[in-house]
C-alpha cells in the first residue's frame, strides 16, 4: 500500500482527466448562458414586432378598439413567427394591454379605458401597471390623445444539455415588453 501511494506513474493522466472534466463543464455553462441570452434577444425582437403589428392593426380594423378576436389573431401570428425559432411554442405566452384616454381633455391625459389580453399557458408579469405609463401619453396634432399599447412576451427557457434547470435563468429574466403609440 505504501508503494502505491508513492508511485508517480499515471499522475499526469489523472490530473489531465480532472482538468478536462472541469473544462467541459465550463464550456457547457458558457453555451447555456449564451443560449439564454440569445433567446432573450429573440424575445426582445418578437415583442417589438408584435407591438408594431398591434399599432398598425388600426389600418386593418378601421380604428376599432382592441378586442378578444384581435388578441387571438395576434397570438396566432406569434406562434407562426416563432416556428423554428423556439423549440416549444407551448412555452411562449403574450400579454397585450391597451390604454385609451379622455379625448375631451386637451391638457392632461386621463385614462378612460384599460384592456388586457393574455394568451398562452404562462403569466407575463410586468413591473409597472400600464396606467402608470399614461404619464408618457402623446397629444397628437390631429387633436386627441394617442392610445398606448404594451405587448409583453415571456418564455420558459429550455436547457441545451437536458439539465433539470437552466443555470442562466437565474441571471436573465425570460420576458420582454415593448410600448408603442397608436398611429
PDB file of C-alpha atoms in Angstrom:
ATOM      1  CA  UNK A   1       0.000   0.000   0.000  1.00  0.00           C
ATOM      2  CA  UNK A   2       2.847   2.392   0.776  1.00  0.00           C
ATOM      3  CA  UNK A   3       4.348   1.800  -2.657  1.00  0.00           C
ATOM      4  CA  UNK A   4       1.028   2.529  -4.339  1.00  0.00           C
ATOM      5  CA  UNK A   5       0.733   5.996  -2.727  1.00  0.00           C
ATOM      6  CA  UNK A   6       4.338   6.919  -3.540  1.00  0.00           C
ATOM      7  CA  UNK A   7       4.221   5.958  -7.224  1.00  0.00           C
ATOM      8  CA  UNK A   8       4.173   8.879  -9.634  1.00  0.00           C
ATOM      9  CA  UNK A   9       3.286   6.966 -12.807  1.00  0.00           C
ATOM     10  CA  UNK A  10      -0.081   7.993 -14.190  1.00  0.00           C
ATOM     11  CA  UNK A  11      -0.401  11.158 -12.098  1.00  0.00           C
ATOM     12  CA  UNK A  12      -0.368  13.356 -15.206  1.00  0.00           C
ATOM     13  CA  UNK A  13      -3.194  11.338 -16.742  1.00  0.00           C
ATOM     14  CA  UNK A  14      -5.299  11.692 -13.595  1.00  0.00           C
ATOM     15  CA  UNK A  15      -4.668  15.440 -13.372  1.00  0.00           C
ATOM     16  CA  UNK A  16      -5.418  15.882 -17.082  1.00  0.00           C
ATOM     17  CA  UNK A  17      -8.692  13.975 -16.792  1.00  0.00           C
ATOM     18  CA  UNK A  18      -9.788  16.140 -13.873  1.00  0.00           C
ATOM     19  CA  UNK A  19      -8.905  19.356 -15.704  1.00  0.00           C
ATOM     20  CA  UNK A  20     -10.568  18.116 -18.886  1.00  0.00           C
ATOM     21  CA  UNK A  21     -13.779  17.402 -16.955  1.00  0.00           C
ATOM     22  CA  UNK A  22     -13.784  20.888 -15.429  1.00  0.00           C
ATOM     23  CA  UNK A  23     -13.067  22.389 -18.862  1.00  0.00           C
ATOM     24  CA  UNK A  24     -16.061  20.542 -20.363  1.00  0.00           C
ATOM     25  CA  UNK A  25     -18.327  21.789 -17.555  1.00  0.00           C
ATOM     26  CA  UNK A  26     -17.119  25.349 -18.144  1.00  0.00           C
ATOM     27  CA  UNK A  27     -17.836  25.085 -21.884  1.00  0.00           C
ATOM     28  CA  UNK A  28     -21.337  23.723 -21.142  1.00  0.00           C
ATOM     29  CA  UNK A  29     -22.018  26.622 -18.757  1.00  0.00           C
ATOM     30  CA  UNK A  30     -20.854  29.191 -21.322  1.00  0.00           C
ATOM     31  CA  UNK A  31     -23.029  27.592 -24.033  1.00  0.00           C
ATOM     32  CA  UNK A  32     -26.036  27.528 -21.710  1.00  0.00           C
ATOM     33  CA  UNK A  33     -25.666  31.199 -20.762  1.00  0.00           C
ATOM     34  CA  UNK A  34     -25.142  32.112 -24.418  1.00  0.00           C
ATOM     35  CA  UNK A  35     -28.303  30.297 -25.492  1.00  0.00           C
ATOM     36  CA  UNK A  36     -30.361  32.059 -22.810  1.00  0.00           C
ATOM     37  CA  UNK A  37     -29.008  35.465 -23.865  1.00  0.00           C
ATOM     38  CA  UNK A  38     -29.788  34.642 -27.498  1.00  0.00           C
ATOM     39  CA  UNK A  39     -33.329  33.665 -26.515  1.00  0.00           C
ATOM     40  CA  UNK A  40     -33.709  36.936 -24.587  1.00  0.00           C
ATOM     41  CA  UNK A  41     -32.621  38.862 -27.695  1.00  0.00           C
ATOM     42  CA  UNK A  42     -35.169  36.970 -29.788  1.00  0.00           C
ATOM     43  CA  UNK A  43     -37.886  37.782 -27.248  1.00  0.00           C
ATOM     44  CA  UNK A  44     -36.966  41.479 -27.433  1.00  0.00           C
ATOM     45  CA  UNK A  45     -37.279  41.484 -31.222  1.00  0.00           C
ATOM     46  CA  UNK A  46     -40.515  39.494 -31.074  1.00  0.00           C
ATOM     47  CA  UNK A  47     -42.082  41.875 -28.532  1.00  0.00           C
ATOM     48  CA  UNK A  48     -41.242  44.894 -30.662  1.00  0.00           C
ATOM     49  CA  UNK A  49     -42.529  43.214 -33.841  1.00  0.00           C
ATOM     50  CA  UNK A  50     -45.807  42.286 -32.158  1.00  0.00           C
ATOM     51  CA  UNK A  51     -46.164  45.792 -30.732  1.00  0.00           C
ATOM     52  CA  UNK A  52     -45.719  47.170 -34.258  1.00  0.00           C
ATOM     53  CA  UNK A  53     -48.430  44.822 -35.505  1.00  0.00           C
ATOM     54  CA  UNK A  54     -50.766  45.987 -32.716  1.00  0.00           C
ATOM     55  CA  UNK A  55     -50.027  49.611 -33.598  1.00  0.00           C
ATOM     56  CA  UNK A  56     -50.577  49.125 -37.334  1.00  0.00           C
ATOM     57  CA  UNK A  57     -53.716  46.993 -36.937  1.00  0.00           C
ATOM     58  CA  UNK A  58     -55.782  50.179 -36.811  1.00  0.00           C
ATOM     59  CA  UNK A  59     -55.491  50.313 -40.624  1.00  0.00           C
ATOM     60  CA  UNK A  60     -56.982  46.817 -40.900  1.00  0.00           C
ATOM     61  CA  UNK A  61     -59.765  47.288 -38.349  1.00  0.00           C
ATOM     62  CA  UNK A  62     -60.811  50.915 -39.041  1.00  0.00           C
ATOM     63  CA  UNK A  63     -59.548  52.192 -35.667  1.00  0.00           C
ATOM     64  CA  UNK A  64     -61.696  49.750 -33.687  1.00  0.00           C
ATOM     65  CA  UNK A  65     -60.601  49.163 -30.094  1.00  0.00           C
ATOM     66  CA  UNK A  66     -58.544  46.073 -29.393  1.00  0.00           C
ATOM     67  CA  UNK A  67     -60.761  43.038 -28.677  1.00  0.00           C
ATOM     68  CA  UNK A  68     -60.547  39.298 -27.910  1.00  0.00           C
ATOM     69  CA  UNK A  69     -60.613  38.229 -31.585  1.00  0.00           C
ATOM     70  CA  UNK A  70     -57.742  40.532 -32.471  1.00  0.00           C
ATOM     71  CA  UNK A  71     -55.774  39.247 -29.473  1.00  0.00           C
ATOM     72  CA  UNK A  72     -56.352  35.672 -30.714  1.00  0.00           C
ATOM     73  CA  UNK A  73     -55.126  36.649 -34.171  1.00  0.00           C
ATOM     74  CA  UNK A  74     -52.008  38.277 -32.726  1.00  0.00           C
ATOM     75  CA  UNK A  75     -51.269  35.138 -30.697  1.00  0.00           C
ATOM     76  CA  UNK A  76     -51.654  33.062 -33.878  1.00  0.00           C
ATOM     77  CA  UNK A  77     -49.196  35.422 -35.580  1.00  0.00           C
ATOM     78  CA  UNK A  78     -46.866  34.962 -32.597  1.00  0.00           C
ATOM     79  CA  UNK A  79     -46.923  31.188 -32.956  1.00  0.00           C
ATOM     80  CA  UNK A  80     -46.314  31.462 -36.713  1.00  0.00           C
ATOM     81  CA  UNK A  81     -43.422  33.884 -36.233  1.00  0.00           C
ATOM     82  CA  UNK A  82     -41.741  31.617 -33.708  1.00  0.00           C
ATOM     83  CA  UNK A  83     -41.894  28.366 -35.663  1.00  0.00           C
ATOM     84  CA  UNK A  84     -38.375  27.032 -35.889  1.00  0.00           C
ATOM     85  CA  UNK A  85     -37.046  29.726 -33.560  1.00  0.00           C
ATOM     86  CA  UNK A  86     -38.238  28.397 -30.215  1.00  0.00           C
ATOM     87  CA  UNK A  87     -38.231  24.669 -29.538  1.00  0.00           C
ATOM     88  CA  UNK A  88     -41.649  24.544 -27.939  1.00  0.00           C
ATOM     89  CA  UNK A  89     -44.376  27.070 -28.763  1.00  0.00           C
ATOM     90  CA  UNK A  90     -46.274  25.978 -25.619  1.00  0.00           C
ATOM     91  CA  UNK A  91     -43.550  27.627 -23.541  1.00  0.00           C
ATOM     92  CA  UNK A  92     -44.378  31.042 -25.026  1.00  0.00           C
ATOM     93  CA  UNK A  93     -47.030  33.487 -23.765  1.00  0.00           C
ATOM     94  CA  UNK A  94     -48.050  37.029 -24.589  1.00  0.00           C
ATOM     95  CA  UNK A  95     -49.924  39.785 -22.825  1.00  0.00           C
ATOM     96  CA  UNK A  96     -51.393  42.680 -24.801  1.00  0.00           C
ATOM     97  CA  UNK A  97     -52.504  45.792 -22.940  1.00  0.00           C
ATOM     98  CA  UNK A  98     -54.125  48.957 -24.233  1.00  0.00           C
ATOM     99  CA  UNK A  99     -54.985  52.256 -22.645  1.00  0.00           C
ATOM    100  CA  UNK A 100     -57.333  54.871 -24.099  1.00  0.00           C
ATOM    101  CA  UNK A 101     -57.518  58.488 -22.950  1.00  0.00           C
ATOM    102  CA  UNK A 102     -60.246  61.088 -22.490  1.00  0.00           C
ATOM    103  CA  UNK A 103     -60.434  62.897 -25.832  1.00  0.00           C
ATOM    104  CA  UNK A 104     -62.221  65.933 -24.427  1.00  0.00           C
ATOM    105  CA  UNK A 105     -59.394  66.904 -22.070  1.00  0.00           C
ATOM    106  CA  UNK A 106     -56.653  68.620 -24.064  1.00  0.00           C
ATOM    107  CA  UNK A 107     -54.281  69.413 -21.193  1.00  0.00           C
ATOM    108  CA  UNK A 108     -53.965  66.162 -19.233  1.00  0.00           C
ATOM    109  CA  UNK A 109     -54.027  62.549 -20.364  1.00  0.00           C
ATOM    110  CA  UNK A 110     -56.767  60.958 -18.270  1.00  0.00           C
ATOM    111  CA  UNK A 111     -57.095  57.190 -18.797  1.00  0.00           C
ATOM    112  CA  UNK A 112     -60.660  56.176 -19.634  1.00  0.00           C
ATOM    113  CA  UNK A 113     -60.322  52.530 -20.607  1.00  0.00           C
ATOM    114  CA  UNK A 114     -57.670  49.911 -19.962  1.00  0.00           C
ATOM    115  CA  UNK A 115     -57.792  46.459 -21.527  1.00  0.00           C
ATOM    116  CA  UNK A 116     -55.605  43.420 -21.046  1.00  0.00           C
ATOM    117  CA  UNK A 117     -55.475  40.162 -23.021  1.00  0.00           C
ATOM    118  CA  UNK A 118     -53.327  37.196 -22.020  1.00  0.00           C
ATOM    119  CA  UNK A 119     -52.640  34.246 -24.297  1.00  0.00           C
ATOM    120  CA  UNK A 120     -50.545  31.154 -23.611  1.00  0.00           C
ATOM    121  CA  UNK A 121     -50.105  28.980 -20.559  1.00  0.00           C
ATOM    122  CA  UNK A 122     -47.738  31.222 -18.619  1.00  0.00           C
ATOM    123  CA  UNK A 123     -48.202  34.535 -16.821  1.00  0.00           C
ATOM    124  CA  UNK A 124     -46.237  37.505 -18.160  1.00  0.00           C
ATOM    125  CA  UNK A 125     -45.778  39.792 -15.170  1.00  0.00           C
ATOM    126  CA  UNK A 126     -44.896  43.472 -15.552  1.00  0.00           C
ATOM    127  CA  UNK A 127     -43.178  45.651 -13.015  1.00  0.00           C
ATOM    128  CA  UNK A 128     -45.455  48.639 -13.740  1.00  0.00           C
ATOM    129  CA  UNK A 129     -49.179  48.859 -14.361  1.00  0.00           C
ATOM    130  CA  UNK A 130     -49.957  50.288 -17.794  1.00  0.00           C
ATOM    131  CA  UNK A 131     -51.903  53.182 -16.243  1.00  0.00           C
ATOM    132  CA  UNK A 132     -48.611  54.452 -14.783  1.00  0.00           C
ATOM    133  CA  UNK A 133     -47.334  54.780 -18.342  1.00  0.00           C
ATOM    134  CA  UNK A 134     -50.050  57.347 -19.083  1.00  0.00           C
ATOM    135  CA  UNK A 135     -47.563  59.981 -17.920  1.00  0.00           C
ATOM    136  CA  UNK A 136     -45.815  59.421 -21.263  1.00  0.00           C
ATOM    137  CA  UNK A 137     -49.003  59.943 -23.305  1.00  0.00           C
ATOM    138  CA  UNK A 138     -48.739  61.956 -26.506  1.00  0.00           C
ATOM    139  CA  UNK A 139     -51.194  64.597 -27.679  1.00  0.00           C
ATOM    140  CA  UNK A 140     -51.328  64.351 -31.462  1.00  0.00           C
ATOM    141  CA  UNK A 141     -51.529  67.192 -33.989  1.00  0.00           C
ATOM    142  CA  UNK A 142     -54.946  65.807 -35.000  1.00  0.00           C
ATOM    143  CA  UNK A 143     -56.268  66.934 -31.610  1.00  0.00           C
ATOM    144  CA  UNK A 144     -56.544  63.824 -29.439  1.00  0.00           C
ATOM    145  CA  UNK A 145     -54.502  61.656 -27.108  1.00  0.00           C
ATOM    146  CA  UNK A 146     -52.862  58.717 -28.831  1.00  0.00           C
ATOM    147  CA  UNK A 147     -53.768  55.322 -27.328  1.00  0.00           C
ATOM    148  CA  UNK A 148     -50.861  53.316 -25.925  1.00  0.00           C
ATOM    149  CA  UNK A 149     -50.215  49.610 -26.285  1.00  0.00           C
ATOM    150  CA  UNK A 150     -47.843  47.347 -24.394  1.00  0.00           C
ATOM    151  CA  UNK A 151     -47.013  43.876 -25.646  1.00  0.00           C
ATOM    152  CA  UNK A 152     -45.217  41.531 -23.262  1.00  0.00           C
ATOM    153  CA  UNK A 153     -43.715  38.218 -24.334  1.00  0.00           C
ATOM    154  CA  UNK A 154     -42.440  35.632 -21.894  1.00  0.00           C
ATOM    155  CA  UNK A 155     -40.942  32.210 -22.398  1.00  0.00           C
ATOM    156  CA  UNK A 156     -39.829  29.290 -20.323  1.00  0.00           C
ATOM    157  CA  UNK A 157     -36.180  28.599 -21.111  1.00  0.00           C
ATOM    158  CA  UNK A 158     -35.139  25.130 -22.159  1.00  0.00           C
ATOM    159  CA  UNK A 159     -31.704  23.808 -21.277  1.00  0.00           C
ATOM    160  CA  UNK A 160     -29.467  22.713 -24.124  1.00  0.00           C
ATOM    161  CA  UNK A 161     -27.938  19.885 -22.152  1.00  0.00           C
ATOM    162  CA  UNK A 162     -31.081  18.233 -20.787  1.00  0.00           C
ATOM    163  CA  UNK A 163     -30.423  19.576 -17.338  1.00  0.00           C
ATOM    164  CA  UNK A 164     -33.353  19.895 -14.970  1.00  0.00           C
ATOM    165  CA  UNK A 165     -32.721  23.629 -14.576  1.00  0.00           C
ATOM    166  CA  UNK A 166     -31.066  26.129 -16.805  1.00  0.00           C
ATOM    167  CA  UNK A 167     -28.247  27.815 -14.887  1.00  0.00           C
ATOM    168  CA  UNK A 168     -28.612  31.133 -16.711  1.00  0.00           C
ATOM    169  CA  UNK A 169     -32.321  31.598 -15.947  1.00  0.00           C
ATOM    170  CA  UNK A 170     -31.368  32.902 -12.520  1.00  0.00           C
ATOM    171  CA  UNK A 171     -29.342  35.643 -14.217  1.00  0.00           C
ATOM    172  CA  UNK A 172     -31.711  36.763 -17.007  1.00  0.00           C
ATOM    173  CA  UNK A 173     -35.491  37.323 -16.973  1.00  0.00           C
ATOM    174  CA  UNK A 174     -37.056  35.479 -19.871  1.00  0.00           C
ATOM    175  CA  UNK A 175     -39.544  38.172 -20.735  1.00  0.00           C
ATOM    176  CA  UNK A 176     -39.595  41.274 -22.830  1.00  0.00           C
ATOM    177  CA  UNK A 177     -42.002  44.112 -23.424  1.00  0.00           C
ATOM    178  CA  UNK A 178     -42.487  46.919 -25.897  1.00  0.00           C
ATOM    179  CA  UNK A 179     -44.665  50.020 -25.555  1.00  0.00           C
ATOM    180  CA  UNK A 180     -45.951  51.841 -28.649  1.00  0.00           C
ATOM    181  CA  UNK A 181     -48.406  54.584 -29.510  1.00  0.00           C
ATOM    182  CA  UNK A 182     -51.247  54.117 -31.974  1.00  0.00           C
ATOM    183  CA  UNK A 183     -50.998  55.829 -35.331  1.00  0.00           C
TER     184      UNK A 183
END
